[in-house]
Amino acid sequence: MSTSNTSSPMDQNVFDPQAAAQARDRRKKVIEKSLAKRHRKEKAFRIAGLSAVVIGLAFVALLFGSILAKGLPAFWQTSMNVPVYFDPKVIDAGPVPVRTQGETPAHYQERYVDWQTKMGMVDWDSLIVNGMVAKDPSLESQRDSLRSLYASSEAYRLRDMVFADPSLIGKKENLTFLGDANVDVWLKGNIDRSLPDDQQQLDPETRKLADDLKAKGILENTFNTNLFTNPDSRSSPAISGLAGAFMGSLFMMLIVIIISIPIGVASAIYLEEFAPKNFLTDIIEVNINNLAAVPSIVFGLLGAAIFIGWMHLPLSAPFVGGLVLSLMTLPTVIITTRASLKAVPPSIRQAALGLGASKVQTVFHHVLPLAMPGIMTGSIIGVAHALGETAPLLLIGMSAFVASIPTTPFDQATALPVQVYLWQGNELRNFFEGRTAAAIIVLLALMIGLNSLAIWLRKKFEVRW
C-alpha cells in the first residue's frame, strides 16, 4: 500500500509560534518606524514654529530698538539757562499806548500799531547775548558767535513776552532758551566731526564755542517739552513740535468715534439680528467684506472727490480727515460687531423669547450686553488702525505745512503719521531723523495704549459659556 506525501487540512492549520512571533516583530517594527517618523515631523514642526516666533520677535525687537535708539535722544535737546534783563535802554519803544478820553478808535489803533512796529525793531537778540555775557564775562569778545548758539525764534519769544506783559521792562528773568538745531546736532555727535569745514553746518569759531560752553555746563541737555507743546516750524527747526499734529489726530479720532462706531454697531445689529436672509442682504455682506480689504488710499480718493470736490468742505481739515477715516473704519466695526453677536449662544435668545420677551428686548436686554466686550474691543482696534493711517490723509491735503495748533475740527491741521512723513523728508536730516523717530515713539505709544485698552476690556468683561 503506497504512502501519500499530501498534507491534510488539519496539518496546514497547525499554529506555528515562531512564525507568529516573527509576524508580531515585523508589525512592531513597522509601527515603531511609523511612530518615529511622526514624532520627527512633530518635532520639526514645533522647531519650525518656535523658530518663526523667535525670528518674528527678533525683527520686532530690532525695529523697536532702532526706533528707540534714534528717538529717545530727541526727547532731550541742547538748551541754556540765561538771566535776561529787559533793559529799558534797549527796549526803547516807549510805554504801551493808552487810549485817552475823546480819542477816536482809529487814532488809538494807529498809535498802538506804531508802538508795535517800534517793538518789532528792538534788538531782542542783544538781551539774550547780554544775559550770556553776564553769566560768563569771558564771552564778551564772542558776542557775534553767541547769536548762533540759540534758536532764532527765541528773540521773538522775548518780544511776545513783553507784548503780553509790558511790566517786564526793567526786570530780570531767568529763562531757558533752546539751542540752535545745528548746535544740537554738533554736540550730540550726529555729524562727523572729522569732516572739512566746508562740509560742516557751523563755522569753526561757533563749534569751538559750543564745545567750551558745553564743558562749562552753560549748554546742557534738558527734557524737550517743546516737542509736545509747539507746532511744526520751518523758520526755526529747533522749536518744532507735535502739538499741532496731535490735536489734528485727536479731532479726527473723536469724529471717527462719533460717526463710525454708532453707525457700524447699529448696522451690524440689524444685519445679524433683524435683516431677512435673502439675496439683497447677501450682496450687502459681500460688499462689507470687500470694503474691509480695499486699500486705504482708495478712501482718500473718495474723500477728495466727494467731501472736498463736491461738498466743498475745507481742505486739510480734521473734520474731512475724520469723515474719510470713518468710512474706512466702518467695515471693521461692522464685521467685529457681527462676530461678537454670533458668539452669543442661541440658547440665550431662545430662553428670552420663551419667557415672553420681544425680539427687540431679546437683542438689547440680553444679547447686546453679552456681546458688548467684543464690540468694544473691535471698535477700539478699528480706531487704533485709523490713527496710524497716512495715505488717505495725504490725498485730502493734510500734508500741508501748518504752523499753528488747530482749535476746531475745521481748522487746517496735520496728523501724527503725516508729521512723521513730513519730518522724514526734511532737508536738515541730521536733526530731524531723531525727531522723526521720536514722533514714531509717540504714535506707537498711543496705538499700543489703545490696543492694551482693548485687551484689558476683553479680559475684564469676557464671558465664558
GROMACS .gro file of C-alpha atoms in nm:
model
  465
    1MET     CA    1   0.000   0.000   0.000
    2SER     CA    2   0.161   0.322  -0.113
    3THR     CA    3   0.210   0.625   0.118
    4SER     CA    4   0.083   0.975   0.012
    5ASN     CA    5   0.300   1.288   0.075
    6THR     CA    6  -0.001   1.523   0.063
    7SER     CA    7  -0.070   1.707   0.397
    8SER     CA    8  -0.415   1.705   0.541
    9PRO     CA    9  -0.605   2.027   0.610
   10MET     CA   10  -0.551   1.967   0.982
   11ASP     CA   11  -0.173   1.969   0.933
   12GLN     CA   12  -0.187   2.303   0.735
   13ASN     CA   13  -0.374   2.487   1.013
   14VAL     CA   14  -0.130   2.389   1.282
   15PHE     CA   15  -0.029   2.705   1.482
   16ASP     CA   16   0.336   2.796   1.439
   17PRO     CA   17   0.453   3.006   1.740
   18GLN     CA   18   0.779   3.105   1.576
   19ALA     CA   19   0.607   3.238   1.263
   20ALA     CA   20   0.355   3.432   1.475
   21ALA     CA   21   0.638   3.588   1.676
   22GLN     CA   22   0.815   3.691   1.361
   23ALA     CA   23   0.494   3.847   1.228
   24ARG     CA   24   0.447   4.039   1.553
   25ASP     CA   25   0.805   4.164   1.535
   26ARG     CA   26   0.753   4.282   1.178
   27ARG     CA   27   0.433   4.469   1.273
   28LYS     CA   28   0.604   4.618   1.577
   29LYS     CA   29   0.893   4.743   1.366
   30VAL     CA   30   0.651   4.898   1.114
   31ILE     CA   31   0.457   5.071   1.393
   32GLU     CA   32   0.775   5.191   1.566
   33LYS     CA   33   0.908   5.322   1.237
   34SER     CA   34   0.578   5.500   1.168
   35LEU     CA   35   0.572   5.649   1.521
   36ALA     CA   36   0.933   5.762   1.492
   37LYS     CA   37   0.857   5.931   1.162
   38ARG     CA   38   0.552   6.101   1.308
   39HIS     CA   39   0.746   6.216   1.613
   40ARG     CA   40   1.020   6.354   1.391
   41LYS     CA   41   0.761   6.550   1.191
   42GLU     CA   42   0.600   6.682   1.509
   43LYS     CA   43   0.937   6.784   1.647
   44ALA     CA   44   1.034   6.950   1.319
   45PHE     CA   45   0.701   7.136   1.317
   46ARG     CA   46   0.750   7.255   1.675
   47ILE     CA   47   1.103   7.369   1.596
   48ALA     CA   48   0.983   7.548   1.281
   49GLY     CA   49   0.704   7.720   1.475
   50LEU     CA   50   0.936   7.820   1.759
   51SER     CA   51   1.191   7.946   1.507
   52ALA     CA   52   0.927   8.154   1.331
   53VAL     CA   53   0.821   8.308   1.665
   54VAL     CA   54   1.183   8.380   1.765
   55ILE     CA   55   1.263   8.533   1.424
   56GLY     CA   56   0.947   8.745   1.437
   57LEU     CA   57   1.028   8.868   1.789
   58ALA     CA   58   1.386   8.937   1.682
   59PHE     CA   59   1.266   9.158   1.394
   60VAL     CA   60   1.022   9.337   1.626
   61ALA     CA   61   1.299   9.389   1.882
   62LEU     CA   62   1.529   9.516   1.606
   63LEU     CA   63   1.262   9.757   1.484
   64PHE     CA   64   1.178   9.891   1.829
   65GLY     CA   65   1.544   9.901   1.929
   66SER     CA   66   1.633  10.105   1.623
   67ILE     CA   67   1.344  10.347   1.679
   68LEU     CA   68   1.422  10.387   2.049
   69ALA     CA   69   1.795  10.433   1.988
   70LYS     CA   70   1.729  10.715   1.742
   71GLY     CA   71   1.420  10.867   1.902
   72LEU     CA   72   1.492  10.877   2.276
   73PRO     CA   73   1.781  11.129   2.246
   74ALA     CA   74   1.541  11.363   2.062
   75PHE     CA   75   1.335  11.399   2.380
   76TRP     CA   76   1.634  11.589   2.520
   77GLN     CA   77   1.768  11.897   2.348
   78THR     CA   78   2.052  12.142   2.393
   79SER     CA   79   1.942  12.443   2.594
   80MET     CA   80   2.082  12.719   2.813
   81ASN     CA   81   1.953  12.898   3.120
   82VAL     CA   82   2.015  13.271   3.088
   83PRO     CA   83   1.936  13.563   3.324
   84VAL     CA   84   1.769  13.812   3.089
   85TYR     CA   85   1.745  14.176   3.191
   86PHE     CA   86   1.473  14.357   2.998
   87ASP     CA   87   1.681  14.671   2.964
   88PRO     CA   88   1.468  14.984   2.908
   89LYS     CA   89   1.760  15.136   2.714
   90VAL     CA   90   1.735  14.855   2.461
   91ILE     CA   91   1.355  14.832   2.464
   92ASP     CA   92   1.314  15.199   2.377
   93ALA     CA   93   0.971  15.183   2.215
   94GLY     CA   94   0.811  15.375   2.498
   95PRO     CA   95   0.519  15.275   2.721
   96VAL     CA   96   0.217  15.087   2.595
   97PRO     CA   97  -0.026  15.334   2.434
   98VAL     CA   98  -0.333  15.400   2.645
   99ARG     CA   99  -0.647  15.534   2.488
  100THR     CA  100  -0.716  15.885   2.606
  101GLN     CA  101  -1.053  16.044   2.666
  102GLY     CA  102  -1.205  16.171   2.346
  103GLU     CA  103  -0.953  15.984   2.124
  104THR     CA  104  -1.106  15.808   1.826
  105PRO     CA  105  -1.057  15.430   1.793
  106ALA     CA  106  -0.879  15.482   1.460
  107HIS     CA  107  -0.625  15.725   1.610
  108TYR     CA  108  -0.563  15.494   1.908
  109GLN     CA  109  -0.516  15.197   1.676
  110GLU     CA  110  -0.266  15.398   1.471
  111ARG     CA  111  -0.061  15.480   1.782
  112TYR     CA  112  -0.076  15.118   1.900
  113VAL     CA  113   0.041  14.984   1.562
  114ASP     CA  114   0.325  15.238   1.564
  115TRP     CA  115   0.428  15.113   1.911
  116GLN     CA  116   0.418  14.751   1.788
  117THR     CA  117   0.639  14.846   1.492
  118LYS     CA  118   0.896  15.003   1.723
  119MET     CA  119   0.885  14.694   1.946
  120GLY     CA  120   0.950  14.477   1.642
  121MET     CA  121   1.263  14.679   1.563
  122VAL     CA  122   1.413  14.627   1.910
  123ASP     CA  123   1.735  14.423   1.915
  124TRP     CA  124   1.596  14.138   2.125
  125ASP     CA  125   1.899  13.922   2.048
  126SER     CA  126   2.119  14.163   2.241
  127LEU     CA  127   1.916  14.094   2.556
  128ILE     CA  128   1.995  13.722   2.528
  129VAL     CA  129   2.361  13.786   2.449
  130ASN     CA  130   2.388  14.031   2.741
  131GLY     CA  131   2.247  13.764   2.970
  132MET     CA  132   2.501  13.506   2.849
  133VAL     CA  133   2.788  13.753   2.897
  134ALA     CA  134   2.659  13.836   3.245
  135LYS     CA  135   2.668  13.465   3.325
  136ASP     CA  136   3.022  13.424   3.186
  137PRO     CA  137   3.212  13.755   3.136
  138SER     CA  138   3.481  13.576   2.934
  139LEU     CA  139   3.232  13.561   2.644
  140GLU     CA  140   3.241  13.939   2.592
  141SER     CA  141   3.468  13.913   2.288
  142GLN     CA  142   3.250  13.647   2.121
  143ARG     CA  143   2.918  13.826   2.106
  144ASP     CA  144   2.867  13.761   1.734
  145SER     CA  145   2.923  13.388   1.772
  146LEU     CA  146   2.686  13.373   2.070
  147ARG     CA  147   2.394  13.465   1.844
  148SER     CA  148   2.446  13.139   1.653
  149LEU     CA  149   2.406  12.920   1.960
  150TYR     CA  150   2.033  12.955   2.026
  151ALA     CA  151   1.725  12.911   1.808
  152SER     CA  152   1.636  13.215   1.600
  153SER     CA  153   1.278  13.216   1.731
  154GLU     CA  154   1.386  13.280   2.090
  155ALA     CA  155   1.426  13.654   2.023
  156TYR     CA  156   1.064  13.665   1.904
  157ARG     CA  157   0.961  13.483   2.223
  158LEU     CA  158   1.107  13.771   2.426
  159ARG     CA  159   0.913  14.017   2.213
  160ASP     CA  160   0.588  13.826   2.264
  161MET     CA  161   0.650  13.811   2.638
  162VAL     CA  162   0.679  14.189   2.653
  163PHE     CA  163   0.372  14.228   2.432
  164ALA     CA  164   0.177  14.013   2.675
  165ASP     CA  165   0.322  14.175   2.989
  166PRO     CA  166   0.485  14.519   2.938
  167SER     CA  167   0.564  14.534   3.310
  168LEU     CA  168   0.861  14.302   3.240
  169ILE     CA  169   1.056  14.603   3.112
  170GLY     CA  170   1.317  14.688   3.374
  171LYS     CA  171   1.302  14.343   3.536
  172LYS     CA  172   1.533  14.041   3.525
  173GLU     CA  173   1.403  13.690   3.450
  174ASN     CA  174   1.582  13.354   3.436
  175LEU     CA  175   1.475  13.200   3.106
  176THR     CA  176   1.565  12.877   2.929
  177PHE     CA  177   1.646  12.904   2.557
  178LEU     CA  178   1.667  12.617   2.312
  179GLY     CA  179   1.995  12.568   2.131
  180ASP     CA  180   2.006  12.601   1.756
  181ALA     CA  181   1.935  12.282   1.561
  182ASN     CA  182   2.286  12.274   1.412
  183VAL     CA  183   2.440  12.324   1.756
  184ASP     CA  184   2.227  12.039   1.893
  185VAL     CA  185   2.341  11.812   1.609
  186TRP     CA  186   2.706  11.904   1.670
  187LEU     CA  187   2.701  11.849   2.046
  188LYS     CA  188   2.510  11.520   2.021
  189GLY     CA  189   2.761  11.385   1.769
  190ASN     CA  190   2.505  11.338   1.494
  191ILE     CA  191   2.751  11.479   1.241
  192ASP     CA  192   3.101  11.357   1.164
  193ARG     CA  193   3.340  11.595   1.338
  194SER     CA  194   3.623  11.496   1.107
  195LEU     CA  195   3.454  11.647   0.801
  196PRO     CA  196   3.628  11.953   0.650
  197ASP     CA  197   3.500  12.300   0.734
  198ASP     CA  198   3.323  12.346   0.401
  199GLN     CA  199   3.104  12.044   0.481
  200GLN     CA  200   3.019  12.149   0.835
  201GLN     CA  201   2.698  12.334   0.920
  202LEU     CA  202   2.871  12.561   1.174
  203ASP     CA  203   3.183  12.771   1.139
  204PRO     CA  204   3.492  12.668   1.341
  205GLU     CA  205   3.451  12.951   1.597
  206THR     CA  206   3.092  12.852   1.675
  207ARG     CA  207   3.182  12.485   1.702
  208LYS     CA  208   3.464  12.558   1.946
  209LEU     CA  209   3.245  12.796   2.146
  210ALA     CA  210   2.968  12.535   2.171
  211ASP     CA  211   3.215  12.273   2.296
  212ASP     CA  212   3.356  12.516   2.554
  213LEU     CA  213   3.013  12.615   2.686
  214LYS     CA  214   2.912  12.251   2.698
  215ALA     CA  215   3.220  12.176   2.909
  216LYS     CA  216   3.138  12.469   3.142
  217GLY     CA  217   2.779  12.348   3.184
  218ILE     CA  218   2.623  12.658   3.027
  219LEU     CA  219   2.495  12.449   2.737
  220GLU     CA  220   2.323  12.136   2.864
  221ASN     CA  221   2.075  11.871   2.760
  222THR     CA  222   1.730  11.916   2.912
  223PHE     CA  223   1.399  11.743   2.854
  224ASN     CA  224   1.239  11.895   2.546
  225THR     CA  225   0.886  11.992   2.646
  226ASN     CA  226   0.859  12.197   2.326
  227LEU     CA  227   0.825  11.870   2.137
  228PHE     CA  228   0.481  11.831   2.297
  229THR     CA  229   0.371  12.195   2.324
  230ASN     CA  230   0.482  12.353   1.993
  231PRO     CA  231   0.352  12.308   1.638
  232ASP     CA  232   0.581  12.243   1.343
  233SER     CA  233   0.823  12.517   1.238
  234ARG     CA  234   1.033  12.574   0.928
  235SER     CA  235   1.192  12.906   1.019
  236SER     CA  236   1.331  12.764   1.344
  237PRO     CA  237   1.357  12.383   1.330
  238ALA     CA  238   1.480  12.362   1.690
  239ILE     CA  239   1.135  12.450   1.828
  240SER     CA  240   0.942  12.209   1.603
  241GLY     CA  241   0.688  12.006   1.794
  242LEU     CA  242   0.397  11.766   1.768
  243ALA     CA  243   0.121  11.972   1.931
  244GLY     CA  244  -0.047  12.066   1.602
  245ALA     CA  245  -0.032  11.710   1.466
  246PHE     CA  246  -0.153  11.566   1.796
  247MET     CA  247  -0.456  11.794   1.807
  248GLY     CA  248  -0.533  11.712   1.443
  249SER     CA  249  -0.524  11.339   1.520
  250LEU     CA  250  -0.732  11.392   1.834
  251PHE     CA  251  -1.006  11.577   1.643
  252MET     CA  252  -1.008  11.307   1.374
  253MET     CA  253  -1.034  11.024   1.626
  254LEU     CA  254  -1.325  11.197   1.800
  255ILE     CA  255  -1.506  11.223   1.468
  256VAL     CA  256  -1.432  10.857   1.391
  257ILE     CA  257  -1.569  10.753   1.730
  258ILE     CA  258  -1.882  10.968   1.694
  259ILE     CA  259  -1.961  10.855   1.339
  260SER     CA  260  -1.824  10.509   1.267
  261ILE     CA  261  -1.894  10.329   1.596
  262PRO     CA  262  -2.267  10.410   1.634
  263ILE     CA  263  -2.339  10.356   1.263
  264GLY     CA  264  -2.125  10.042   1.245
  265VAL     CA  265  -2.274   9.882   1.557
  266ALA     CA  266  -2.631   9.967   1.453
  267SER     CA  267  -2.572   9.826   1.105
  268ALA     CA  268  -2.425   9.505   1.246
  269ILE     CA  269  -2.716   9.457   1.488
  270TYR     CA  270  -2.970   9.497   1.209
  271LEU     CA  271  -2.788   9.268   0.966
  272GLU     CA  272  -2.725   8.997   1.225
  273GLU     CA  273  -3.048   9.003   1.426
  274PHE     CA  274  -3.328   9.161   1.223
  275ALA     CA  275  -3.250   9.160   0.849
  276PRO     CA  276  -3.411   8.878   0.644
  277LYS     CA  277  -3.168   8.635   0.487
  278ASN     CA  278  -3.216   8.698   0.117
  279PHE     CA  279  -3.023   8.790  -0.195
  280LEU     CA  280  -3.005   9.160  -0.104
  281THR     CA  281  -2.852   9.106   0.240
  282ASP     CA  282  -2.604   8.858   0.088
  283ILE     CA  283  -2.488   9.128  -0.153
  284ILE     CA  284  -2.455   9.376   0.135
  285GLU     CA  285  -2.247   9.131   0.340
  286VAL     CA  286  -2.017   9.055   0.047
  287ASN     CA  287  -1.962   9.425  -0.017
  288ILE     CA  288  -1.887   9.496   0.351
  289ASN     CA  289  -1.624   9.222   0.347
  290ASN     CA  290  -1.479   9.362   0.025
  291LEU     CA  291  -1.467   9.716   0.166
  292ALA     CA  292  -1.262   9.591   0.461
  293ALA     CA  293  -0.994   9.480   0.214
  294VAL     CA  294  -0.992   9.795  -0.002
  295PRO     CA  295  -0.659   9.986   0.017
  296SER     CA  296  -0.684  10.295   0.235
  297ILE     CA  297  -0.566  10.525  -0.044
  298VAL     CA  298  -0.891  10.449  -0.229
  299PHE     CA  299  -1.085  10.600   0.060
  300GLY     CA  300  -0.861  10.905   0.029
  301LEU     CA  301  -0.955  10.941  -0.337
  302LEU     CA  302  -1.322  10.905  -0.244
  303GLY     CA  303  -1.290  11.171   0.027
  304ALA     CA  304  -1.109  11.412  -0.204
  305ALA     CA  305  -1.374  11.369  -0.474
  306ILE     CA  306  -1.685  11.387  -0.255
  307PHE     CA  307  -1.604  11.585   0.061
  308ILE     CA  308  -1.368  11.837  -0.099
  309GLY     CA  309  -1.451  11.837  -0.470
  310TRP     CA  310  -1.830  11.806  -0.446
  311MET     CA  311  -1.926  11.922  -0.095
  312HIS     CA  312  -1.654  12.189  -0.085
  313LEU     CA  313  -1.551  12.116   0.275
  314PRO     CA  314  -1.231  12.286   0.393
  315LEU     CA  315  -0.902  12.143   0.271
  316SER     CA  316  -0.661  11.997   0.529
  317ALA     CA  317  -0.930  11.998   0.798
  318PRO     CA  318  -0.952  11.725   1.066
  319PHE     CA  319  -1.327  11.713   1.003
  320VAL     CA  320  -1.271  11.587   0.648
  321GLY     CA  321  -0.997  11.352   0.765
  322GLY     CA  322  -1.233  11.213   1.029
  323LEU     CA  323  -1.503  11.152   0.769
  324VAL     CA  324  -1.259  10.966   0.542
  325LEU     CA  325  -1.125  10.754   0.828
  326SER     CA  326  -1.482  10.685   0.944
  327LEU     CA  327  -1.565  10.536   0.604
  328MET     CA  328  -1.251  10.325   0.625
  329THR     CA  329  -1.327  10.207   0.981
  330LEU     CA  330  -1.695  10.122   0.927
  331PRO     CA  331  -1.639   9.775   0.769
  332THR     CA  332  -1.408   9.673   1.053
  333VAL     CA  333  -1.660   9.779   1.318
  334ILE     CA  334  -1.946   9.601   1.139
  335ILE     CA  335  -1.751   9.276   1.094
  336THR     CA  336  -1.623   9.262   1.453
  337THR     CA  337  -1.966   9.350   1.595
  338ARG     CA  338  -2.137   9.076   1.395
  339ALA     CA  339  -1.874   8.827   1.509
  340SER     CA  340  -1.940   8.926   1.872
  341LEU     CA  341  -2.315   8.886   1.826
  342LYS     CA  342  -2.269   8.544   1.666
  343ALA     CA  343  -2.059   8.434   1.963
  344VAL     CA  344  -2.361   8.468   2.196
  345PRO     CA  345  -2.519   8.119   2.226
  346PRO     CA  346  -2.862   8.074   2.061
  347SER     CA  347  -2.994   7.941   2.394
  348ILE     CA  348  -2.982   8.298   2.534
  349ARG     CA  349  -3.214   8.416   2.260
  350GLN     CA  350  -3.441   8.112   2.290
  351ALA     CA  351  -3.470   8.149   2.666
  352ALA     CA  352  -3.559   8.518   2.640
  353LEU     CA  353  -3.815   8.457   2.369
  354GLY     CA  354  -3.958   8.164   2.564
  355LEU     CA  355  -4.015   8.387   2.866
  356GLY     CA  356  -4.216   8.630   2.654
  357ALA     CA  357  -3.957   8.891   2.558
  358SER     CA  358  -3.996   9.056   2.221
  359LYS     CA  359  -3.727   9.036   1.955
  360VAL     CA  360  -3.607   9.389   2.035
  361GLN     CA  361  -3.600   9.315   2.409
  362THR     CA  362  -3.410   8.994   2.348
  363VAL     CA  363  -3.144   9.170   2.145
  364PHE     CA  364  -3.099   9.485   2.353
  365HIS     CA  365  -3.155   9.339   2.702
  366HIS     CA  366  -2.978   9.005   2.667
  367VAL     CA  367  -2.770   8.958   2.353
  368LEU     CA  368  -2.614   9.303   2.321
  369PRO     CA  369  -2.485   9.328   2.683
  370LEU     CA  370  -2.317   8.990   2.647
  371ALA     CA  371  -2.161   9.088   2.315
  372MET     CA  372  -2.050   9.434   2.436
  373PRO     CA  373  -1.691   9.334   2.535
  374GLY     CA  374  -1.621   9.205   2.185
  375ILE     CA  375  -1.789   9.510   2.029
  376MET     CA  376  -1.579   9.748   2.239
  377THR     CA  377  -1.261   9.558   2.158
  378GLY     CA  378  -1.328   9.563   1.784
  379SER     CA  379  -1.420   9.931   1.790
  380ILE     CA  380  -1.103  10.031   1.977
  381ILE     CA  381  -0.886   9.828   1.741
  382GLY     CA  382  -1.059   9.994   1.445
  383VAL     CA  383  -0.992  10.341   1.591
  384ALA     CA  384  -0.627  10.248   1.659
  385HIS     CA  385  -0.593  10.133   1.298
  386ALA     CA  386  -0.738  10.463   1.176
  387LEU     CA  387  -0.495  10.656   1.399
  388GLY     CA  388  -0.198  10.519   1.208
  389GLU     CA  389  -0.330  10.578   0.856
  390THR     CA  390  -0.135  10.816   0.633
  391ALA     CA  391  -0.223  10.758   0.266
  392PRO     CA  392  -0.586  10.884   0.272
  393LEU     CA  393  -0.482  11.196   0.464
  394LEU     CA  394  -0.221  11.288   0.205
  395LEU     CA  395  -0.488  11.298  -0.065
  396ILE     CA  396  -0.710  11.543   0.124
  397GLY     CA  397  -0.430  11.794   0.177
  398MET     CA  398  -0.330  11.718   0.535
  399SER     CA  399   0.034  11.702   0.428
  400ALA     CA  400   0.041  12.082   0.403
  401PHE     CA  401   0.269  12.271   0.641
  402VAL     CA  402   0.062  12.412   0.929
  403ALA     CA  403   0.243  12.634   1.178
  404SER     CA  404  -0.045  12.670   1.427
  405ILE     CA  405  -0.233  12.445   1.665
  406PRO     CA  406  -0.591  12.379   1.546
  407THR     CA  407  -0.866  12.479   1.788
  408THR     CA  408  -1.163  12.332   1.597
  409PRO     CA  409  -1.208  12.036   1.361
  410PHE     CA  410  -1.249  12.283   1.073
  411ASP     CA  411  -0.909  12.450   1.114
  412GLN     CA  412  -0.620  12.345   0.893
  413ALA     CA  413  -0.409  12.077   1.058
  414THR     CA  414  -0.195  11.774   1.001
  415ALA     CA  415  -0.182  11.438   1.183
  416LEU     CA  416   0.082  11.238   1.367
  417PRO     CA  417   0.155  10.985   1.088
  418VAL     CA  418   0.165  11.265   0.831
  419GLN     CA  419   0.402  11.463   1.055
  420VAL     CA  420   0.633  11.161   1.057
  421TYR     CA  421   0.618  11.161   0.678
  422LEU     CA  422   0.696  11.534   0.657
  423TRP     CA  423   0.987  11.526   0.902
  424GLN     CA  424   1.141  11.223   0.734
  425GLY     CA  425   1.179  11.426   0.413
  426ASN     CA  426   1.318  11.740   0.580
  427GLU     CA  427   1.645  11.863   0.434
  428LEU     CA  428   1.802  11.902   0.782
  429ARG     CA  429   1.821  11.526   0.807
  430ASN     CA  430   2.077  11.504   1.088
  431PHE     CA  431   1.840  11.687   1.320
  432PHE     CA  432   1.501  11.560   1.203
  433GLU     CA  433   1.598  11.193   1.186
  434GLY     CA  434   1.583  11.184   1.565
  435ARG     CA  435   1.266  11.396   1.569
  436THR     CA  436   1.105  11.153   1.324
  437ALA     CA  437   1.187  10.856   1.546
  438ALA     CA  438   1.056  11.048   1.849
  439ALA     CA  439   0.727  11.115   1.668
  440ILE     CA  440   0.707  10.743   1.582
  441ILE     CA  441   0.755  10.660   1.950
  442VAL     CA  442   0.468  10.890   2.045
  443LEU     CA  443   0.245  10.741   1.774
  444LEU     CA  444   0.334  10.383   1.873
  445ALA     CA  445   0.271  10.465   2.239
  446LEU     CA  446  -0.080  10.585   2.154
  447MET     CA  447  -0.154  10.281   1.938
  448ILE     CA  448  -0.012  10.036   2.195
  449GLY     CA  449  -0.216  10.213   2.462
  450LEU     CA  450  -0.537  10.175   2.261
  451ASN     CA  451  -0.466   9.808   2.187
  452SER     CA  452  -0.381   9.744   2.552
  453LEU     CA  453  -0.712   9.903   2.650
  454ALA     CA  454  -0.890   9.670   2.408
  455ILE     CA  455  -0.715   9.365   2.557
  456TRP     CA  456  -0.795   9.479   2.913
  457LEU     CA  457  -1.162   9.531   2.830
  458ARG     CA  458  -1.180   9.191   2.666
  459LYS     CA  459  -1.027   9.021   2.970
  460LYS     CA  460  -1.233   9.218   3.220
  461PHE     CA  461  -1.573   9.159   3.059
  462GLU     CA  462  -1.504   8.826   2.891
  463VAL     CA  463  -1.785   8.576   2.938
  464ARG     CA  464  -1.708   8.205   2.931
  465TRP     CA  465  -2.003   7.996   2.825
   0.00000   0.00000   0.00000
